[in-house]
Coordinates of C-alpha atoms and ligand atoms in Angstrom, one line a residue:
X1 CA 196.2 -125.3 -50.1
X2 CA 198.8 -126.3 -52.8
X3 CA 198.2 -129.9 -53.4
X4 CA 200.3 -132.2 -55.6
X5 CA 199.3 -135.8 -55.9
X6 CA 202.4 -137.9 -56.0
X7 CA 203.0 -141.4 -57.1
X8 CA 206.2 -143.0 -55.6
X9 CA 206.8 -145.7 -58.2
X10 CA 208.9 -148.5 -56.8
X11 CA 210.5 -150.8 -59.3
X12 CA 211.1 -154.4 -58.7
X13 CA 214.3 -156.0 -59.7
X14 CA 215.9 -155.4 -63.1
X15 CA 218.0 -158.3 -64.2
X16 CA 221.3 -157.7 -66.1
X17 CA 219.8 -159.0 -69.3
X18 CA 216.8 -156.8 -69.3
X19 CA 216.8 -154.1 -71.9
X20 CA 216.0 -150.4 -71.4
X21 CA 212.9 -150.8 -73.5
X22 CA 211.6 -153.6 -71.3
X23 CA 212.2 -151.4 -68.2
X24 CA 210.6 -148.4 -69.8
X25 CA 207.5 -150.5 -70.6
X26 CA 207.3 -151.4 -66.9
X27 CA 207.7 -147.8 -65.9
X28 CA 204.9 -146.8 -68.4
X29 CA 202.6 -149.4 -66.8
X30 CA 203.2 -147.7 -63.4
X31 CA 202.6 -144.2 -65.0
X32 CA 199.3 -145.4 -66.3
X33 CA 198.3 -146.5 -62.8
X34 CA 199.4 -143.1 -61.5
X35 CA 197.2 -141.4 -64.1
X36 CA 194.2 -143.5 -63.0
X37 CA 194.9 -142.4 -59.5
X38 CA 194.9 -138.8 -60.6
X39 CA 198.6 -138.1 -59.9
X40 CA 200.4 -134.9 -61.0
X41 CA 203.9 -136.3 -60.4
X42 CA 205.6 -139.7 -60.6
X43 CA 208.9 -140.5 -59.0
X44 CA 211.0 -143.5 -59.9
X45 CA 214.2 -144.8 -58.3
X46 CA 217.9 -144.2 -58.7
X47 CA 219.5 -145.8 -61.8
X48 CA 215.9 -146.7 -62.9
X49 CA 216.7 -147.9 -66.4
X50 CA 219.1 -150.8 -65.6
X51 CA 220.2 -153.3 -63.1
X52 CA 222.3 -151.8 -60.2
X53 CA 225.5 -152.4 -62.3
X54 CA 228.0 -151.0 -59.7
X55 CA 227.9 -154.4 -58.1
X56 CA 229.8 -155.8 -61.2
X57 CA 233.5 -155.3 -61.4
X58 CA 235.1 -154.4 -64.7
X59 CA 238.9 -154.2 -64.7
X60 CA 238.6 -151.9 -67.7
X61 CA 236.1 -149.4 -66.4
X62 CA 235.2 -148.3 -70.0
X63 CA 233.4 -151.6 -70.3
X64 CA 230.8 -150.3 -67.9
X65 CA 229.9 -147.5 -70.4
X66 CA 227.2 -149.8 -71.8
X67 CA 225.1 -148.9 -68.6
X68 CA 225.3 -145.1 -69.3
X69 CA 223.1 -142.8 -71.3
X70 CA 224.8 -140.3 -73.5
X71 CA 221.6 -138.3 -74.2
X72 CA 218.4 -137.7 -72.2
X73 CA 215.8 -138.2 -73.5
X74 CA 217.0 -140.9 -75.9
X75 CA 215.2 -143.4 -78.1
X76 CA 214.5 -145.7 -75.1
X77 CA 213.3 -143.1 -72.7
X78 CA 211.4 -140.8 -75.1
X79 CA 208.1 -142.7 -74.5
X80 CA 208.3 -141.8 -70.8
X81 CA 208.5 -138.1 -71.7
X82 CA 205.7 -138.4 -74.2
X83 CA 203.3 -140.2 -72.0
X84 CA 204.0 -138.0 -69.0
X85 CA 203.3 -134.9 -71.2
X86 CA 200.1 -136.5 -72.6
X87 CA 199.0 -137.2 -69.0
X88 CA 200.1 -133.7 -67.8
X89 CA 202.3 -135.3 -65.1
X90 CA 205.7 -134.3 -63.8
X91 CA 208.3 -137.0 -63.7
X92 CA 211.6 -137.8 -62.0
X93 CA 214.0 -140.8 -62.5
X94 CA 217.6 -141.6 -62.1
X95 CA 220.1 -142.9 -64.7
X96 CA 223.8 -143.2 -65.3
X97 CA 224.9 -140.1 -67.2
X98 CA 227.9 -140.0 -69.7
X99 CA 228.6 -136.4 -70.6
X100 CA 229.8 -135.2 -74.0
X101 CA 233.2 -134.6 -72.6
X102 CA 233.5 -138.1 -71.1
X103 CA 232.4 -137.6 -67.4
X104 CA 230.3 -140.2 -65.6
X105 CA 227.7 -139.2 -63.0
X106 CA 224.9 -140.9 -61.1
X107 CA 222.2 -138.5 -62.1
X108 CA 218.5 -137.8 -61.6
X109 CA 216.2 -135.4 -63.5
X110 CA 213.0 -133.5 -62.8
X111 CA 210.7 -133.1 -65.8
X112 CA 207.7 -130.8 -65.7
X113 CA 204.2 -131.8 -66.9
X114 CA 205.0 -130.1 -70.3
X115 CA 207.8 -132.7 -70.8
X116 CA 210.6 -130.2 -70.2
X117 CA 213.7 -131.2 -68.1
X118 CA 213.6 -128.4 -65.5
X119 CA 216.2 -129.9 -63.0
X120 CA 219.3 -132.1 -63.0
X121 CA 221.0 -133.4 -60.0
X122 CA 224.3 -135.4 -59.9
X123 CA 224.8 -137.6 -56.8
X124 CA 227.3 -136.1 -54.4
X125 CA 227.7 -138.8 -51.6
X126 CA 229.0 -141.8 -53.5
X127 CA 229.2 -144.9 -51.3
X128 CA 231.4 -147.9 -51.7
X129 CA 234.9 -148.3 -53.1
X130 CA 237.1 -148.0 -56.2
X131 CA 238.9 -151.4 -56.4
X132 CA 237.7 -155.0 -56.2
X133 CA 237.7 -155.9 -52.5
X134 CA 237.5 -159.7 -52.0
X135 CA 236.6 -159.4 -48.3
X136 CA 233.2 -158.0 -49.2
X137 CA 230.3 -160.3 -49.8
X138 CA 229.4 -158.2 -52.8
X139 CA 231.0 -155.3 -54.5
X140 CA 229.7 -151.7 -54.4
X141 CA 231.8 -149.9 -57.0
X142 CA 230.1 -146.5 -57.3
X143 CA 233.4 -144.8 -56.5
X144 CA 234.9 -146.6 -59.4
X145 CA 232.3 -145.8 -62.0
X146 CA 231.1 -142.3 -61.1
X147 CA 232.6 -139.0 -60.2
X148 CA 231.0 -137.0 -57.3
X149 CA 228.3 -134.7 -58.6
X150 CA 229.4 -131.2 -59.6
X151 CA 226.1 -129.3 -59.4
X152 CA 225.6 -128.9 -55.7
X153 CA 222.1 -129.2 -54.2
X154 CA 220.0 -126.9 -56.3
X155 CA 216.2 -126.5 -56.0
X156 CA 213.7 -125.6 -58.7
X157 CA 210.5 -123.6 -58.8
X158 CA 208.1 -125.8 -60.8
X159 CA 204.6 -127.4 -60.4
X160 CA 203.6 -124.7 -58.0
X161 CA 206.3 -125.4 -55.5
X162 CA 210.0 -125.6 -54.6
X163 CA 211.5 -129.0 -55.5
X164 CA 214.9 -130.6 -54.8
X165 CA 216.5 -134.0 -55.5
X166 CA 218.9 -136.3 -53.8
X167 CA 220.1 -139.9 -54.7
X168 CA 220.3 -142.9 -52.4
X169 CA 223.3 -142.5 -50.0
X170 CA 222.8 -138.7 -50.0
X171 CA 219.7 -139.4 -47.8
X172 CA 221.9 -140.5 -44.9
X173 CA 223.6 -137.1 -44.7
X174 CA 221.9 -134.2 -42.9
X175 CA 223.9 -131.7 -45.0
X176 CA 221.9 -132.9 -48.1
X177 CA 218.6 -131.7 -46.7
X178 CA 219.8 -128.6 -45.0
X179 CA 221.4 -127.3 -48.2
X180 CA 218.0 -127.6 -49.9
X181 CA 216.2 -126.5 -46.7
X182 CA 218.1 -123.2 -46.8
X183 CA 216.6 -122.6 -50.2
X184 CA 213.1 -123.2 -48.9
X185 CA 212.6 -126.7 -50.4
X186 CA 209.1 -128.1 -50.1
X187 CA 209.5 -131.5 -51.7
X188 CA 212.6 -133.6 -52.1
X189 CA 212.4 -136.5 -54.5
X190 CA 215.0 -139.3 -54.2
X191 CA 215.5 -142.8 -55.4
X192 CA 217.6 -145.5 -53.9
X193 CA 219.2 -149.0 -54.5
X194 CA 220.1 -150.3 -51.1
X195 CA 221.4 -153.9 -50.8
X196 CA 219.6 -155.8 -48.1
X197 CA 222.9 -157.1 -46.8
X198 CA 225.8 -155.1 -45.4
X199 CA 228.8 -156.4 -47.5
X200 CA 231.1 -156.0 -44.5
X201 CA 228.7 -157.0 -41.7
X202 CA 226.5 -159.9 -42.8
X203 CA 224.8 -160.1 -39.3
X204 CA 223.2 -156.7 -39.8
X205 CA 219.5 -157.4 -40.0
X206 CA 217.2 -156.2 -42.9
X207 CA 215.0 -154.5 -40.2
X208 CA 218.0 -152.5 -39.0
X209 CA 218.8 -151.4 -42.6
X210 CA 215.2 -150.4 -43.2
X211 CA 215.2 -148.5 -39.8
X212 CA 218.3 -146.5 -40.8
X213 CA 216.8 -145.6 -44.1
X214 CA 213.5 -144.4 -42.6
X215 CA 215.3 -142.7 -39.7
X216 CA 217.3 -140.7 -42.2
X217 CA 214.5 -139.6 -44.5
X218 CA 212.1 -138.9 -41.6
X219 CA 214.7 -136.8 -39.8
X220 CA 215.5 -134.9 -43.0
X221 CA 211.9 -134.1 -43.7
X222 CA 211.1 -133.0 -40.1
X223 CA 214.3 -130.9 -39.5
X224 CA 213.7 -129.0 -42.8
X225 CA 209.9 -129.1 -42.8
X226 CA 209.7 -130.6 -46.3
X227 CA 208.0 -133.5 -48.0
X228 CA 210.3 -136.4 -48.9
X229 CA 209.5 -138.9 -51.5
X230 CA 211.9 -141.9 -51.2
X231 CA 211.6 -144.6 -53.9
X232 CA 213.3 -148.0 -54.0
X233 CA 214.4 -150.4 -56.6
X234 CA 213.9 -153.7 -54.7
X235 CA 214.0 -157.4 -54.9
X236 CA 216.6 -159.9 -56.2
X237 CA 218.7 -158.7 -59.2
X238 CA 220.6 -161.8 -60.5
X239 CA 220.7 -163.1 -56.9
X240 CA 221.6 -159.8 -55.3
X241 CA 218.9 -158.6 -53.1
X242 CA 217.8 -154.9 -52.7
X243 CA 215.6 -153.8 -49.9
X244 CA 212.2 -152.0 -50.5
X245 CA 211.0 -149.4 -48.1
X246 CA 209.5 -146.8 -50.5
X247 CA 207.9 -144.1 -48.4
X248 CA 206.2 -140.8 -48.6
X249 CA 207.1 -138.7 -45.6
X250 CA 205.3 -135.5 -44.6
X251 CA 207.0 -132.3 -43.2
X252 CA 206.4 -133.5 -39.7
X253 CA 208.6 -136.5 -40.4
X254 CA 205.7 -139.0 -40.4
X255 CA 205.4 -141.8 -43.0
X256 CA 202.0 -141.3 -44.8
X257 CA 202.4 -144.1 -47.4
X258 CA 204.6 -147.1 -47.7
X259 CA 205.0 -150.0 -50.2
X260 CA 204.0 -153.5 -49.3
X261 CA 205.9 -155.5 -51.8
X262 CA 209.4 -155.8 -53.4
X263 CA 208.0 -155.5 -56.9
X264 CA 206.7 -152.8 -59.3
X265 CA 204.2 -150.9 -57.1
X266 CA 203.0 -147.3 -56.8
X267 CA 202.0 -145.7 -53.6
X268 CA 200.0 -142.4 -53.8
X269 CA 199.5 -139.4 -51.5
X270 CA 198.0 -136.0 -52.0
X271 CA 200.8 -133.8 -50.6
X272 CA 199.8 -130.2 -49.6
X273 CA 202.9 -128.1 -50.0
X274 CA 201.4 -125.6 -47.6
X275 CA 201.9 -128.2 -44.9
X276 CA 205.6 -127.2 -44.9
X277 CA 204.8 -123.7 -43.8
X278 CA 204.1 -124.2 -40.1
X279 CA 207.5 -125.9 -39.4
X280 CA 209.4 -123.4 -41.5
X281 CA 207.9 -120.5 -39.6
X282 CA 208.3 -121.9 -36.1
X283 CA 210.8 -124.4 -34.7
X284 CA 212.7 -124.6 -38.0
X285 CA 212.6 -120.9 -38.9
X286 CA 216.3 -120.9 -39.9
X287 CA 216.7 -117.2 -40.0
X288 CA 215.7 -116.7 -36.4
X289 CA 217.3 -119.8 -34.8
X290 CA 220.4 -121.0 -36.6
X291 CA 223.8 -120.1 -35.1
X292 CA 226.2 -120.2 -38.0
X293 CA 229.0 -118.7 -36.0
X294 CA 229.2 -122.2 -34.3
X295 CA 228.9 -124.3 -37.5
X296 CA 232.2 -123.5 -39.3
X297 CA 233.7 -126.9 -38.6
X298 CA 231.0 -128.5 -40.9
X299 CA 232.4 -127.0 -44.0
X300 CA 236.0 -126.5 -42.9
X301 CA 236.7 -130.1 -41.9
X302 CA 235.8 -133.5 -43.5
X303 CA 236.9 -136.2 -41.1
X304 CA 237.0 -136.4 -37.3
X305 CA 239.8 -134.5 -35.5
X306 CA 240.0 -135.8 -32.0
X307 CA 240.7 -133.5 -29.0
X308 CA 244.2 -133.7 -27.7
X309 CA 244.8 -136.4 -25.1
X310 CA 245.5 -135.2 -21.5
Ligands
CDT1 N1 223.0 -146.8 -54.1 C1 223.5 -146.4 -52.8 O1 223.9 -145.3 -52.6 N2 223.4 -147.4 -51.9 C2 224.0 -147.2 -50.6 C3 224.5 -148.4 -50.1 C4 225.5 -148.2 -49.1 S1 226.5 -149.6 -48.7 C5 227.9 -149.3 -49.7 C6 222.9 -146.6 -49.6 O2 223.3 -145.7 -48.8 O3 221.8 -147.1 -49.5

């Protein structure tokens, strides 16, 4: 048994005017709850420190730099690192990263219980668009403000297991999980900010959007025999609603814990990393069963190429 007690720490809405310090104090309150529950790891959402700013269009993209962190940890986030270390708790959260040489990424980090950053992931599947598109009910400008991640899908040995990260839209792509599955991942932590409304198809029901989210993370967990911790930022940010649906999914693809609100809320589950072993040694024993001689198209081709017409 290799048990790790995880808190999936959903954040309620963060308004545009809310400061990093205010958000961090909310995150610390959730961390304290996680400590009381005996957790060893706490996972927060994508872009956890600010409102979901890619909904706001800036003609001059440099104006969006106010949402980015040039250092991590920094003065605002240091208390998270200090408290997690004091509690002996691992930590993961997402933020907008501005590198020293001027690159912009949608990033998440994994911090071990000693307060050391052991892993960094930069979001690879960026959804949305680059320019202002008036036909959309709201903007989703991740492609304007971020570059695609340049670190691949690494995994890290820490906290007695093999951990990986993904961010929001990444969860909809099977390649995300398989890349990490092929490195033996046992727990994938991921945060998301998913608008409750499809900006090109208003009739799409919230239920359907929650279904697609769960379908994706449950399939990823099952098909790679890994735990998946998927954590939302939820609720109405300056009138723009984000769905909840924070879940902990076991390596059989079953949801074992789920939030009930759209506010700050933790859900807790004791995850045994050894529960990943059975699937990895049977139906998803990749070495025995994969047929890579038939998978070439997956990396050779991006879009669809239709067969020739008769
Ligand atoms: N943050 C993020 O990646 N959100 C996307 C919204 C897709 S709609 C442009 C998601 O996949 O949930």
